[in-house]
Short mmCIF file of C-alpha atoms in Angstrom, two decimals:
data_model
loop_
_atom_site.label_atom_id
_atom_site.label_comp_id
_atom_site.label_asym_id
_atom_site.label_seq_id
_atom_site.Cartn_x
_atom_site.Cartn_y
_atom_site.Cartn_z
CA GLU O 1 -52.42 -21.70 -0.14
CA ALA O 2 -49.92 -19.10 1.14
CA TYR O 3 -50.01 -15.40 0.46
CA TYR O 4 -46.95 -13.19 0.60
CA SER O 5 -46.67 -9.44 0.65
CA THR O 6 -43.64 -7.53 -0.57
CA THR O 7 -42.90 -3.96 0.34
CA ILE O 8 -40.10 -2.07 -1.35
CA VAL O 9 -38.22 0.06 1.14
CA ASN O 10 -35.64 2.74 0.58
CA SER O 11 -32.09 1.51 0.22
CA PRO O 12 -30.40 1.22 3.60
CA VAL O 13 -27.82 3.83 4.52
CA ILE O 14 -24.43 2.39 5.47
CA LEU O 15 -22.67 4.42 8.15
CA ALA O 16 -18.94 4.15 8.79
CA GLN O 17 -18.03 4.23 12.47
CA GLY O 18 -14.68 5.90 11.81
CA PRO O 19 -12.45 6.90 8.90
CA ILE O 20 -12.98 4.90 5.72
CA THR O 21 -9.33 5.31 4.74
CA PHE O 22 -7.02 3.25 6.93
CA CYS O 23 -3.67 1.48 6.93
CA GLU O 24 -2.91 -2.24 6.85
CA GLY O 25 -3.80 -3.81 10.19
CA GLN O 26 -6.52 -1.26 10.88
CA SER O 27 -10.25 -1.55 10.29
CA VAL O 28 -13.53 0.31 10.27
CA ASP O 29 -17.00 -0.78 11.35
CA LEU O 30 -19.82 -0.39 8.84
CA CYS O 31 -23.37 -0.35 10.20
CA VAL O 32 -26.96 -0.16 8.97
CA TYR O 33 -29.69 0.99 11.32
CA GLY O 34 -33.39 0.46 10.85
CA ASN O 35 -36.17 -2.03 11.35
CA TYR O 36 -34.68 -4.84 9.29
CA ASP O 37 -34.85 -8.53 10.08
CA TYR O 38 -32.17 -9.87 7.75
CA PHE O 39 -28.80 -8.56 6.61
CA GLN O 40 -26.37 -9.96 4.05
CA TRP O 41 -23.19 -7.99 3.54
CA GLN O 42 -21.28 -8.12 0.28
CA ARG O 43 -17.81 -7.01 -0.81
CA ASN O 44 -17.43 -6.28 -4.51
CA GLY O 45 -20.76 -8.01 -5.18
CA VAL O 46 -19.85 -11.26 -3.38
CA ASN O 47 -21.65 -12.38 -0.21
CA LEU O 48 -19.46 -12.28 2.89
CA SER O 49 -19.96 -15.62 4.63
CA GLY O 50 -21.44 -15.29 8.11
CA GLN O 51 -21.83 -11.51 7.87
CA THR O 52 -25.54 -11.26 8.62
CA SER O 53 -25.77 -8.67 11.40
CA ASN O 54 -26.38 -4.95 11.13
CA CYS O 55 -22.66 -4.13 11.59
CA ILE O 56 -19.46 -5.59 10.18
CA GLN O 57 -15.80 -4.87 10.77
CA VAL O 58 -13.84 -4.51 7.55
CA PHE O 59 -10.09 -4.83 7.13
CA GLN O 60 -9.88 -4.69 3.32
CA SER O 61 -10.67 -2.06 0.76
CA GLY O 62 -13.58 -2.72 -1.55
CA ASN O 63 -17.12 -1.81 -2.51
CA TYR O 64 -19.30 -2.86 0.45
CA THR O 65 -23.06 -3.23 0.12
CA VAL O 66 -25.74 -4.83 2.25
CA LYS O 67 -28.99 -6.52 1.33
CA VAL O 68 -31.73 -6.11 3.91
CA LEU O 69 -35.17 -7.65 4.41
CA SER O 70 -38.00 -6.59 6.66
CA MET O 71 -40.64 -9.14 7.56
CA TYR O 72 -43.87 -7.72 8.92
#
């Protein structure tokens, strides 16, 4: 029999590493810092395939969110 523990943590804070308004061909890095083990970035509520690190580089406008998980 397995036992699992869930801890609700505060929502992660996404930090932009530059201006969030940019022209076509430019980008901005979005990062989350903290003791998280898993990241899944989303754009407009849709998972971004392969974007599972703490930072992503974005080239398109949209509503970016990240789901995080800490395992301890």
